[in-house]
Backbone atoms as SQL, in Angstrom:
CREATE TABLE atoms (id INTEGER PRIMARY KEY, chain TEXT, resi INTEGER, resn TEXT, atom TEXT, x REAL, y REAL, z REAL);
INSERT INTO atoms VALUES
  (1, 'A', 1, 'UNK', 'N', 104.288, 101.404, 14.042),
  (2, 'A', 1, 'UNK', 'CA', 103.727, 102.654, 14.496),
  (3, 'A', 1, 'UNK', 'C', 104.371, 103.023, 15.830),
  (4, 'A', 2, 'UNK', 'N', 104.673, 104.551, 16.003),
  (5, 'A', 2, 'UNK', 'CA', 104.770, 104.786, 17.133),
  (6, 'A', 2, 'UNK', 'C', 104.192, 105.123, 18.223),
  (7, 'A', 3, 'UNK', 'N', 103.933, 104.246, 19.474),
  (8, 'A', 3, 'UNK', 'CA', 103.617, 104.727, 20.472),
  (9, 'A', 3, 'UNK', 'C', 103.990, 105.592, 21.913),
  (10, 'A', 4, 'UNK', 'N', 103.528, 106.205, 22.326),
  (11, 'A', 4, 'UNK', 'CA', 104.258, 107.216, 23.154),
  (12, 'A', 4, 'UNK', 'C', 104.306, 106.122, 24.799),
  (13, 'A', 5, 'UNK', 'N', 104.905, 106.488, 25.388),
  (14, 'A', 5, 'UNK', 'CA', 105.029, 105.593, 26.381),
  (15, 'A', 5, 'UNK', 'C', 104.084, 106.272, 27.429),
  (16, 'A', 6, 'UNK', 'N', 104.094, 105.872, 28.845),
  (17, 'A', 6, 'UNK', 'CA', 103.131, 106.605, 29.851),
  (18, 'A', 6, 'UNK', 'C', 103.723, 108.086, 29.825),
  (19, 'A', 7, 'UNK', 'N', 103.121, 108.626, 30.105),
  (20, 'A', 7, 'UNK', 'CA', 103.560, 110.159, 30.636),
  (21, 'A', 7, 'UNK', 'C', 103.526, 109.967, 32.411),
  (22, 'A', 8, 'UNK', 'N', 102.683, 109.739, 32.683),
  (23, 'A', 8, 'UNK', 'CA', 102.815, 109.028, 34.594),
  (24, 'A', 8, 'UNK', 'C', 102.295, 108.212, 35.194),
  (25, 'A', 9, 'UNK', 'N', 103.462, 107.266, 34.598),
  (26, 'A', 9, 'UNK', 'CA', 103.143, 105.565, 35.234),
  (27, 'A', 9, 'UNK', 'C', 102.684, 105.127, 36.369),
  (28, 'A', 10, 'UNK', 'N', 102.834, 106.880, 37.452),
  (29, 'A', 10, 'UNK', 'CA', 102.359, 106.307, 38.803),
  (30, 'A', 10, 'UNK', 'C', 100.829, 106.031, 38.834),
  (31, 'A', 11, 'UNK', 'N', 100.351, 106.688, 38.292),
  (32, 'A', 11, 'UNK', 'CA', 98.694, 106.823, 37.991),
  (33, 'A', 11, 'UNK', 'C', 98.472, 105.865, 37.170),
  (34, 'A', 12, 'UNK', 'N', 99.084, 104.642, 36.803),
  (35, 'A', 12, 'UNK', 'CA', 98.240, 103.390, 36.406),
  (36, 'A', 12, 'UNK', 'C', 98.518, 102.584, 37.283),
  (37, 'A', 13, 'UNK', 'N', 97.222, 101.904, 37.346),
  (38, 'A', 13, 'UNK', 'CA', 97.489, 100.143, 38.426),
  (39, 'A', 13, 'UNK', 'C', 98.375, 99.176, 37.643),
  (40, 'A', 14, 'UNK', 'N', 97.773, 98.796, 36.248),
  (41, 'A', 14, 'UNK', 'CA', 98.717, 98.441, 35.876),
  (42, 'A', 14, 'UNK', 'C', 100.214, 98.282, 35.615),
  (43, 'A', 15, 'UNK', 'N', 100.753, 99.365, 35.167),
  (44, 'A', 15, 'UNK', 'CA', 101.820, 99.674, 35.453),
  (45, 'A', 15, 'UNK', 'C', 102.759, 99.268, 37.006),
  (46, 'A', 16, 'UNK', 'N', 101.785, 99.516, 38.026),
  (47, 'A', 16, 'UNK', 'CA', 102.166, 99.111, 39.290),
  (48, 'A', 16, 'UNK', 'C', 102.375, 97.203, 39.310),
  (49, 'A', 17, 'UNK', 'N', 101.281, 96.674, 38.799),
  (50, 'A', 17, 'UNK', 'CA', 101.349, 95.054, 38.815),
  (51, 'A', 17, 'UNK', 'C', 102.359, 94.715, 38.015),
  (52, 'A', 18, 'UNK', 'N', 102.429, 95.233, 36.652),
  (53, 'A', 18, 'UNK', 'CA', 103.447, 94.946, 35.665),
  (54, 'A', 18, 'UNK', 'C', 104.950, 94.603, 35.997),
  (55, 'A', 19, 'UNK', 'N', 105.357, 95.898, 36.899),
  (56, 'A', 19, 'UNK', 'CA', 106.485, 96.498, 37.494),
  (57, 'A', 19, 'UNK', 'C', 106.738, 95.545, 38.407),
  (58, 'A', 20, 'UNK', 'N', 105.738, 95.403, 39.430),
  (59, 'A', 20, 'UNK', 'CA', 106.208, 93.951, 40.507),
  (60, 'A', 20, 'UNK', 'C', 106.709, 92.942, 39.905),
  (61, 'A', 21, 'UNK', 'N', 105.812, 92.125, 38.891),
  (62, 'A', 21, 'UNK', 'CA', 106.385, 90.847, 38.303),
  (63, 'A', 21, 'UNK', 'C', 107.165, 91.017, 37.602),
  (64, 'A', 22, 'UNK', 'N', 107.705, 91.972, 37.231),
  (65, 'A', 22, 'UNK', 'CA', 108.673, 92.008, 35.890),
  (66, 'A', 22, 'UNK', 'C', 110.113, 91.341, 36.916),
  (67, 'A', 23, 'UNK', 'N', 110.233, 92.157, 38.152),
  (68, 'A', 23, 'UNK', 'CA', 111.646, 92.329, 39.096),
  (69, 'A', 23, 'UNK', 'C', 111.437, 90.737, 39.631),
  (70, 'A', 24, 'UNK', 'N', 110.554, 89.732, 38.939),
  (71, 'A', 24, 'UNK', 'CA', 110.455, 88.910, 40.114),
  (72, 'A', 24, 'UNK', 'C', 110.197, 87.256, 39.477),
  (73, 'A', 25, 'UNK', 'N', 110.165, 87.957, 37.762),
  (74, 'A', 25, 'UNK', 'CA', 110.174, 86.255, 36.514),
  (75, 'A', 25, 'UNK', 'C', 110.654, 86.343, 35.909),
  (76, 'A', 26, 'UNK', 'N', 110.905, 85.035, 34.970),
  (77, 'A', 26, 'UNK', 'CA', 111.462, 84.200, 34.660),
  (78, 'A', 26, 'UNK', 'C', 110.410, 84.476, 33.132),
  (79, 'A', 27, 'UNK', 'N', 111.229, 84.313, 32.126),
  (80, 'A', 27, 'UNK', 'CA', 110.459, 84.206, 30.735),
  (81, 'A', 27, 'UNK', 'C', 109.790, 83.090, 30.598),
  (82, 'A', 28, 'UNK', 'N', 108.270, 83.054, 29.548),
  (83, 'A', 28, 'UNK', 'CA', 107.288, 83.830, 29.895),
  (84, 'A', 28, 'UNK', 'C', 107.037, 84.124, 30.854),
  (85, 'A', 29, 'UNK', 'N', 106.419, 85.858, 31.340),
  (86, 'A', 29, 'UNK', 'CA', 105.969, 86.070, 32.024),
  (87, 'A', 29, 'UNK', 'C', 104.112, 86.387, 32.021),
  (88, 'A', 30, 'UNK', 'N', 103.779, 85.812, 33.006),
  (89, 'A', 30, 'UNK', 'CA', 102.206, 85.929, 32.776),
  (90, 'A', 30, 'UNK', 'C', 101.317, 86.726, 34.264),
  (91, 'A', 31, 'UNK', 'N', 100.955, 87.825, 33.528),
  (92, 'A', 31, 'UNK', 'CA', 100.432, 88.536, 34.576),
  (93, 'A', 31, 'UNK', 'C', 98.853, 88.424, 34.914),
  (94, 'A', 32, 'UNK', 'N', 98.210, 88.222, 35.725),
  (95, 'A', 32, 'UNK', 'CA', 96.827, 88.175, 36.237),
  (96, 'A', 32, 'UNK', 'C', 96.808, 89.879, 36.568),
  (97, 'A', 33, 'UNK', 'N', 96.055, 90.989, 35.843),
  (98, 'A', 33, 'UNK', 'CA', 96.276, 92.253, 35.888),
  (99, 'A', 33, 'UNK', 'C', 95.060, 92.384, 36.761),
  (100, 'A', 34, 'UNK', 'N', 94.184, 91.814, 37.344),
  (101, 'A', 34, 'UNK', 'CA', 93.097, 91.807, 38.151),
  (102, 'A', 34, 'UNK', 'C', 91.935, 92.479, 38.193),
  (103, 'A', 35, 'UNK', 'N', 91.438, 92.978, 36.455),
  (104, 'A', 35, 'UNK', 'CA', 90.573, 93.710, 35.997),
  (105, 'A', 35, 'UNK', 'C', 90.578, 93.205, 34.954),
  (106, 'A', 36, 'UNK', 'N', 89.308, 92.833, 34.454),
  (107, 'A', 36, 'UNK', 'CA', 88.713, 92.252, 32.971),
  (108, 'A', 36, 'UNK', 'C', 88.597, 93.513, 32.121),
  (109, 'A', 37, 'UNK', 'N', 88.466, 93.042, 30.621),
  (110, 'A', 37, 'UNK', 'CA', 88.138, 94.301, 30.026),
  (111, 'A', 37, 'UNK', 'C', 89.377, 94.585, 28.867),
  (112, 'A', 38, 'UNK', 'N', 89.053, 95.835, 28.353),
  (113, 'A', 38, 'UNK', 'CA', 90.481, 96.436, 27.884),
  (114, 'A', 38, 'UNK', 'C', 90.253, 95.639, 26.731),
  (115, 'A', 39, 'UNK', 'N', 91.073, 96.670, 25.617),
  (116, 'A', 39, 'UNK', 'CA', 91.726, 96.270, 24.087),
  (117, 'A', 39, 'UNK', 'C', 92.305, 94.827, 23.978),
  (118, 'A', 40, 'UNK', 'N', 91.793, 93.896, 23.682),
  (119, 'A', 40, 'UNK', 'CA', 92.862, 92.552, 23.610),
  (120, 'A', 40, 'UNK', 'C', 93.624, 93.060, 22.143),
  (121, 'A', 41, 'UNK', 'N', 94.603, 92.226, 22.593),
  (122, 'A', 41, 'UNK', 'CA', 95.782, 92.207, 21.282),
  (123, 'A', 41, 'UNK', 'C', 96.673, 91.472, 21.201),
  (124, 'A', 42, 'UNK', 'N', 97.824, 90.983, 20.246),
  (125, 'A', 42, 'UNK', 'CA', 99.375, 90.628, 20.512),
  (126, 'A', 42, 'UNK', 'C', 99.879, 91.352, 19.594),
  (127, 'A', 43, 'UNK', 'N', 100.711, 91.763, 20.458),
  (128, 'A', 43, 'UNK', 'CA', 101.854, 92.492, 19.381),
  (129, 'A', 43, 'UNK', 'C', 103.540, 92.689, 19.720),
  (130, 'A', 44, 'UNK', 'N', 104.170, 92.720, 18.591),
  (131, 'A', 44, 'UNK', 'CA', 105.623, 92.876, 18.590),
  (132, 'A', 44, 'UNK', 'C', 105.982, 94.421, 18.815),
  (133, 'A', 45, 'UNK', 'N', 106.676, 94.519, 19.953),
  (134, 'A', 45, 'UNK', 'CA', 106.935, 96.030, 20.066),
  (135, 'A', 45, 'UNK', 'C', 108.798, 96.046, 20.701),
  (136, 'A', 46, 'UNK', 'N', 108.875, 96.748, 20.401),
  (137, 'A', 46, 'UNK', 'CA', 110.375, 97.347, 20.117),
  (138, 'A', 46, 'UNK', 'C', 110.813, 98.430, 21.053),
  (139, 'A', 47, 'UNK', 'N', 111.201, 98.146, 22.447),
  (140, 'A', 47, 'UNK', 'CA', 111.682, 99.165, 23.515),
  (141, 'A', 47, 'UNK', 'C', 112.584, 99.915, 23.093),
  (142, 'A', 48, 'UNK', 'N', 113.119, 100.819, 23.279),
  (143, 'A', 48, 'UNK', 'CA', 114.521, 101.185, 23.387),
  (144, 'A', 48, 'UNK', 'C', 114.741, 101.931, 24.634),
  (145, 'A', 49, 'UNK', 'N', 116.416, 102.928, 24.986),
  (146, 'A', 49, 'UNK', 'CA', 116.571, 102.997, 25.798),
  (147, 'A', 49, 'UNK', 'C', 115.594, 104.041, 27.125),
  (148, 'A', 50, 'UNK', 'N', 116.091, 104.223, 27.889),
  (149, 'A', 50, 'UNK', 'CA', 115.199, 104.206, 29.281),
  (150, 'A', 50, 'UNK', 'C', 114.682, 106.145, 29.237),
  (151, 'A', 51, 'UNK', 'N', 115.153, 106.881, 28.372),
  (152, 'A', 51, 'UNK', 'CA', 115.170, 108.180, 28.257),
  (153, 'A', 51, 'UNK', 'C', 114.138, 108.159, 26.841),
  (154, 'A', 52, 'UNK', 'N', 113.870, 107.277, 26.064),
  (155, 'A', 52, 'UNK', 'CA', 113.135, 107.364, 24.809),
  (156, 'A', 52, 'UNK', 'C', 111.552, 107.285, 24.844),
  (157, 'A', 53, 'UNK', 'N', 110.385, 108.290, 24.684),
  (158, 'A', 53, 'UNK', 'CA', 109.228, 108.695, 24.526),
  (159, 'A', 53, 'UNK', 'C', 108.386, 108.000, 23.785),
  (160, 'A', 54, 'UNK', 'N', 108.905, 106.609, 23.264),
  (161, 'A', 54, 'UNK', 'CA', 107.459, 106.311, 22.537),
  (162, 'A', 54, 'UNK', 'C', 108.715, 105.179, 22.012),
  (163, 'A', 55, 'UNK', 'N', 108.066, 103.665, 21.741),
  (164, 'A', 55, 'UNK', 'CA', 108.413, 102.667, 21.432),
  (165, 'A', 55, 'UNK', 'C', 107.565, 102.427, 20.267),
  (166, 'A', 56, 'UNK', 'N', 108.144, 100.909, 19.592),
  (167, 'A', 56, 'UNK', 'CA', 107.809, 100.910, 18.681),
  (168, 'A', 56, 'UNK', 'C', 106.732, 99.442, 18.677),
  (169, 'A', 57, 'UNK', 'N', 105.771, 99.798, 17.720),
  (170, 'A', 57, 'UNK', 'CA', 104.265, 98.338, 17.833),
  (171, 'A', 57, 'UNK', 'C', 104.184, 97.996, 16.469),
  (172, 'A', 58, 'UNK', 'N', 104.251, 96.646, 16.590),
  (173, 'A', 58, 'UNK', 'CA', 104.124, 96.376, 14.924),
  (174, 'A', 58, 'UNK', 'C', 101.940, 96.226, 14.481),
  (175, 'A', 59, 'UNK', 'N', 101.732, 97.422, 14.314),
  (176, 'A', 59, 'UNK', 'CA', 100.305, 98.079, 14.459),
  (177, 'A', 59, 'UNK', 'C', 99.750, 99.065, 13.635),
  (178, 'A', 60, 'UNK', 'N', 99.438, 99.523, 12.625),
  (179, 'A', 60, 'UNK', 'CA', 98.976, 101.162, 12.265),
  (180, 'A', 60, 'UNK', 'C', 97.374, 101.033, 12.301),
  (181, 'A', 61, 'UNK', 'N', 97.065, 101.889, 13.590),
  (182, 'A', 61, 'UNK', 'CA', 95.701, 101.970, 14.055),
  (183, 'A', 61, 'UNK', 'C', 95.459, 104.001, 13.581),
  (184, 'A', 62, 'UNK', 'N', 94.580, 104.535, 12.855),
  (185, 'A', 62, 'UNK', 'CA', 94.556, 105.805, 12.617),
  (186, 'A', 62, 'UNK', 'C', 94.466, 107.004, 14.162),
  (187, 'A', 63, 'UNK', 'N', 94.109, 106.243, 15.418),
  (188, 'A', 63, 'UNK', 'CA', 94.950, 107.286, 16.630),
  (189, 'A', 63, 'UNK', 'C', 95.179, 105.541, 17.373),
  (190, 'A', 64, 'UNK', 'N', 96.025, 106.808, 17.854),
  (191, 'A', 64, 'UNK', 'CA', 97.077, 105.602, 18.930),
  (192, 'A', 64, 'UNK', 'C', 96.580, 105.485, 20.312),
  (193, 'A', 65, 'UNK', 'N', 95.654, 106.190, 20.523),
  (194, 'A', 65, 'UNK', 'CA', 94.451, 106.138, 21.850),
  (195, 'A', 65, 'UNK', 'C', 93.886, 104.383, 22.171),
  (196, 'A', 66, 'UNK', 'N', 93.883, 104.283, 20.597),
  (197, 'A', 66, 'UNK', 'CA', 93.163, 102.603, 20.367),
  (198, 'A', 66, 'UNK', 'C', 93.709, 101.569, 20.551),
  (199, 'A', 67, 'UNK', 'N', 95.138, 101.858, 21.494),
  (200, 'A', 67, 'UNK', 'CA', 96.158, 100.664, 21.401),
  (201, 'A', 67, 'UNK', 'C', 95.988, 100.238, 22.866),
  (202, 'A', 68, 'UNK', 'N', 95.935, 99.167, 23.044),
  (203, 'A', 68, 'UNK', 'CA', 95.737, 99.011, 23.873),
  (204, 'A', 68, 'UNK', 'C', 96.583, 99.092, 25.266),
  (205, 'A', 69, 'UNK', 'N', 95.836, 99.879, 26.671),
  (206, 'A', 69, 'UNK', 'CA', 96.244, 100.449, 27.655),
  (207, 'A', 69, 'UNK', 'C', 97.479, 99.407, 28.091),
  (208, 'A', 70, 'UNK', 'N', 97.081, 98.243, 28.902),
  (209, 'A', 70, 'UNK', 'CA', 97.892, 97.060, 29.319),
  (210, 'A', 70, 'UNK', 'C', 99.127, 96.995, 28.644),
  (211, 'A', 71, 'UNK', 'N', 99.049, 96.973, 27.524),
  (212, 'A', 71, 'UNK', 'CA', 100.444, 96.536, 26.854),
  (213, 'A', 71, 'UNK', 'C', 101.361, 97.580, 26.738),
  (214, 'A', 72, 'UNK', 'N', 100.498, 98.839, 26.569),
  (215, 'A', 72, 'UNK', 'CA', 101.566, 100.106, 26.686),
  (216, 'A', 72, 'UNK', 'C', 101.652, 100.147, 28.124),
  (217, 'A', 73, 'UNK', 'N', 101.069, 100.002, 28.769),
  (218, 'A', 73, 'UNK', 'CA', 101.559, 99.878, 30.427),
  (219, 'A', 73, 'UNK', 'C', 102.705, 99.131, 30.413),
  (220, 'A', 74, 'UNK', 'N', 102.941, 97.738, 29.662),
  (221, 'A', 74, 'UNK', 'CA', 103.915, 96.915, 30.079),
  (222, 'A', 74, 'UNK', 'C', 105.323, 97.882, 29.285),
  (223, 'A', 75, 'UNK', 'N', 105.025, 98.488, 27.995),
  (224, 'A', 75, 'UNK', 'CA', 105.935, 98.982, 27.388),
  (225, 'A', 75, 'UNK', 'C', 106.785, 99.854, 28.139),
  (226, 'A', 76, 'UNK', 'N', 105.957, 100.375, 28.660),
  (227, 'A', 76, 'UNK', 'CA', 106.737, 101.555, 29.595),
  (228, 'A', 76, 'UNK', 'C', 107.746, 100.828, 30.944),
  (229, 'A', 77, 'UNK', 'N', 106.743, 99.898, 31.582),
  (230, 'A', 77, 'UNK', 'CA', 107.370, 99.076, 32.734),
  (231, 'A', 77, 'UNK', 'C', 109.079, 98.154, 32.257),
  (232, 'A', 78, 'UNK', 'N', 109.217, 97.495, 30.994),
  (233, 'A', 78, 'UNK', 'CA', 110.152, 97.345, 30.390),
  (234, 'A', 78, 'UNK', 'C', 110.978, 98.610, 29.991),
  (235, 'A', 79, 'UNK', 'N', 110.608, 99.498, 29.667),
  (236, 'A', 79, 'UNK', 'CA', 111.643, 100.798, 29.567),
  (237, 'A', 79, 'UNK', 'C', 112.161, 100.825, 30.604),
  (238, 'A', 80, 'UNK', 'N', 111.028, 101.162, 31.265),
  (239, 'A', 80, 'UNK', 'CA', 111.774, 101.851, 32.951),
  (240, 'A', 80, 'UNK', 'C', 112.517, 100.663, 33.936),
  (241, 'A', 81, 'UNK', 'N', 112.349, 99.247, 33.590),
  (242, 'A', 81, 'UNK', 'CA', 113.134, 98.359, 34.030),
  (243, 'A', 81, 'UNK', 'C', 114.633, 97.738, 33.349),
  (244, 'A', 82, 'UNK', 'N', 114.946, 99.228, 32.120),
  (245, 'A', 82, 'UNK', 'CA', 116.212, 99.354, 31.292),
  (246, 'A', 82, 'UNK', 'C', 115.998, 98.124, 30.481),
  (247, 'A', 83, 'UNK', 'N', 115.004, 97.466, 29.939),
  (248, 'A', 83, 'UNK', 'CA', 115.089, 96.058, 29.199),
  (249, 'A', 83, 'UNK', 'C', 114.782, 96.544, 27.359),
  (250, 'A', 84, 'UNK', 'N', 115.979, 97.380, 27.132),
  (251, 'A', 84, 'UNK', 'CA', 115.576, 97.408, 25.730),
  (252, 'A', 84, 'UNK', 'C', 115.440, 96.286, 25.095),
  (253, 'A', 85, 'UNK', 'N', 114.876, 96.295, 23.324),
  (254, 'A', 85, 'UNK', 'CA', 114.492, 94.813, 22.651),
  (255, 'A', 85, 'UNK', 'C', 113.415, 95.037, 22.127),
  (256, 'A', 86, 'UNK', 'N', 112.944, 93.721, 21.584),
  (257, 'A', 86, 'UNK', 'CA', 111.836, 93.578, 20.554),
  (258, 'A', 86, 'UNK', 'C', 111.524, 92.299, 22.006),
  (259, 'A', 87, 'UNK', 'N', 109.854, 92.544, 21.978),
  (260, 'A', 87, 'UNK', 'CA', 108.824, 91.556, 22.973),
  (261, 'A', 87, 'UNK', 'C', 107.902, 91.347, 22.271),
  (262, 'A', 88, 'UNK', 'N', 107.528, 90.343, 22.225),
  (263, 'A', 88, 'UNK', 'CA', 105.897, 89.802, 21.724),
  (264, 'A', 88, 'UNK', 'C', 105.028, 89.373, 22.914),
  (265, 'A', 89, 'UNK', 'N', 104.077, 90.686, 23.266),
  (266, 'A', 89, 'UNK', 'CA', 103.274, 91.051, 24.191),
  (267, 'A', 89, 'UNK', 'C', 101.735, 90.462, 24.301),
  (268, 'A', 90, 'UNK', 'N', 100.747, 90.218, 24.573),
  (269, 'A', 90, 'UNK', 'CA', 99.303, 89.818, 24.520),
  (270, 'A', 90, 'UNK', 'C', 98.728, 90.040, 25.632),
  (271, 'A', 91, 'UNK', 'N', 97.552, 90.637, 25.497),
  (272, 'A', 91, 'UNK', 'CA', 96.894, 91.084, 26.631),
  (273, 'A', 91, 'UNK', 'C', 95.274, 90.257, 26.035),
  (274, 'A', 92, 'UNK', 'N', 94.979, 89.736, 26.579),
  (275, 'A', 92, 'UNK', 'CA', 93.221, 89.428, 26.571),
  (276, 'A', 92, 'UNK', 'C', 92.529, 89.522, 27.802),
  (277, 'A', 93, 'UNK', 'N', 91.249, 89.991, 28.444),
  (278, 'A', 93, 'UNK', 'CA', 90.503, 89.430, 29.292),
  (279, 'A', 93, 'UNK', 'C', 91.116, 90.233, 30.789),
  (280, 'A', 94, 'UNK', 'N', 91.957, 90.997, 30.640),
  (281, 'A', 94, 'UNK', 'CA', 92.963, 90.985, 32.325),
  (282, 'A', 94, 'UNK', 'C', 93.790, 90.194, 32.410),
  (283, 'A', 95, 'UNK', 'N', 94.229, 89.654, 31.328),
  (284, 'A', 95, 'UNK', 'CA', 95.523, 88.574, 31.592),
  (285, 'A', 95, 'UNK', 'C', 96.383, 88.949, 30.484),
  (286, 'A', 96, 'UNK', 'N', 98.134, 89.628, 30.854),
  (287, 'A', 96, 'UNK', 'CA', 98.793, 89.613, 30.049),
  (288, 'A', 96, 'UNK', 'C', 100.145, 89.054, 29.771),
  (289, 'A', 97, 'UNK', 'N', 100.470, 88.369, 28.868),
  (290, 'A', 97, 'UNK', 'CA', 101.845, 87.778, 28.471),
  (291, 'A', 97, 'UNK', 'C', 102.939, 88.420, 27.906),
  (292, 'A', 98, 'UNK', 'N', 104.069, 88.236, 28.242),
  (293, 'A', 98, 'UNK', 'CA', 105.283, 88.736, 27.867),
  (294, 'A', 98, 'UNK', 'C', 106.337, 87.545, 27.428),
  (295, 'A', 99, 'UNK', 'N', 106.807, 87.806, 26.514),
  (296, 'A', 99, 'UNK', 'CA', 107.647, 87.098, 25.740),
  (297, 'A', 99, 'UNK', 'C', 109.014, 87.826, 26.213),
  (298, 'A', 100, 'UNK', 'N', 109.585, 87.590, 26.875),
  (299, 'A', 100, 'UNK', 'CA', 111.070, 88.088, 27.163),
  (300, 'A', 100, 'UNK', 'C', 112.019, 87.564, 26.195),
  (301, 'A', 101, 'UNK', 'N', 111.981, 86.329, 25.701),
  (302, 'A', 101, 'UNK', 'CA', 112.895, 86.246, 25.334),
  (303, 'A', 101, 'UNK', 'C', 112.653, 85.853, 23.517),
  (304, 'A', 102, 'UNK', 'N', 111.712, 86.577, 23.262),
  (305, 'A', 102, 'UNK', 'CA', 111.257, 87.293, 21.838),
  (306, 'A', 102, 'UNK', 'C', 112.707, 87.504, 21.035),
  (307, 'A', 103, 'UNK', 'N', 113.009, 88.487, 21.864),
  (308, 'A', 103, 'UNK', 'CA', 113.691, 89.343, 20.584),
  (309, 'A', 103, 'UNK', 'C', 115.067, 88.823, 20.866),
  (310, 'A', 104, 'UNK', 'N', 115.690, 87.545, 21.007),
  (311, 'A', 104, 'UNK', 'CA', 116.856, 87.438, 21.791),
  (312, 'A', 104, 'UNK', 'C', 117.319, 86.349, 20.674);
C-alpha cells in the first residue's frame, strides 16, 4: 500500500528525534521516541528517492490515516536523509526500531 510521506515534518516531534539518531547510528537503530502510545506495528516499507510523495508499506489498511504515525515519521526521516531501500521498521509503546540493513 501506498503511503504518503509527511507533508511538514517540521511539525512532528518525532520526526525531529528520528532525524537526530538516524545522522548519528549504526544498524539496528533503536529509538526511545519519549511518548507512549501510538499504532504499534512492524512493517517492510520501501523508500525511494528524496523528491517521491508516498513510499511503499507492506500493509492494506482501508484509510491510510491508520498507519501508524512513528513509522511514517521514520519513512519520511529516511527519505529526507537520501536512504532509499526496503527497511523493516517496528514501533511499539514509544520505542522504535529500524532495520537498516533490511533491504541490503
Amino acid at each position: 500500500m501506498k503511503i504518503p510521506h509527511l507533508t511538514a515534518p517540521e511539525r512532528s516531534a518525532f520526526y525531529k528525534i528520528i532525524m537526530a539518531v538516524l545522522k548519528n547510528s549504526e544498524p539496528p537503530v533503536q529509538i526511545d521516541l519519549g511518548k507512549a502510545g501510538g499504532y504499534s506495528g512492524r512493517h517492510t516499507v520501501t523508500i525511494g528517492a528524496v523528491d517521491e510523495l508516498e513510499f511503499e508499506a507492506d500493509v492494506e489498511l482501508p484509510d491510510w490515516t491508520r498507519f501508524s504515525a512513528r513509522i511514517r515519521a521514520a519513512c519520511t526521516a529516511l527519505r529526507d536523509s537520501n536512504m532509499p531501500g526496503s527497511y523493516l521498521i517496528s514501533h511499539e509503546d514509544g520505542h522504535l526500531s529500524i532495520d537498516l540493513s533490511f533491504g541490503e
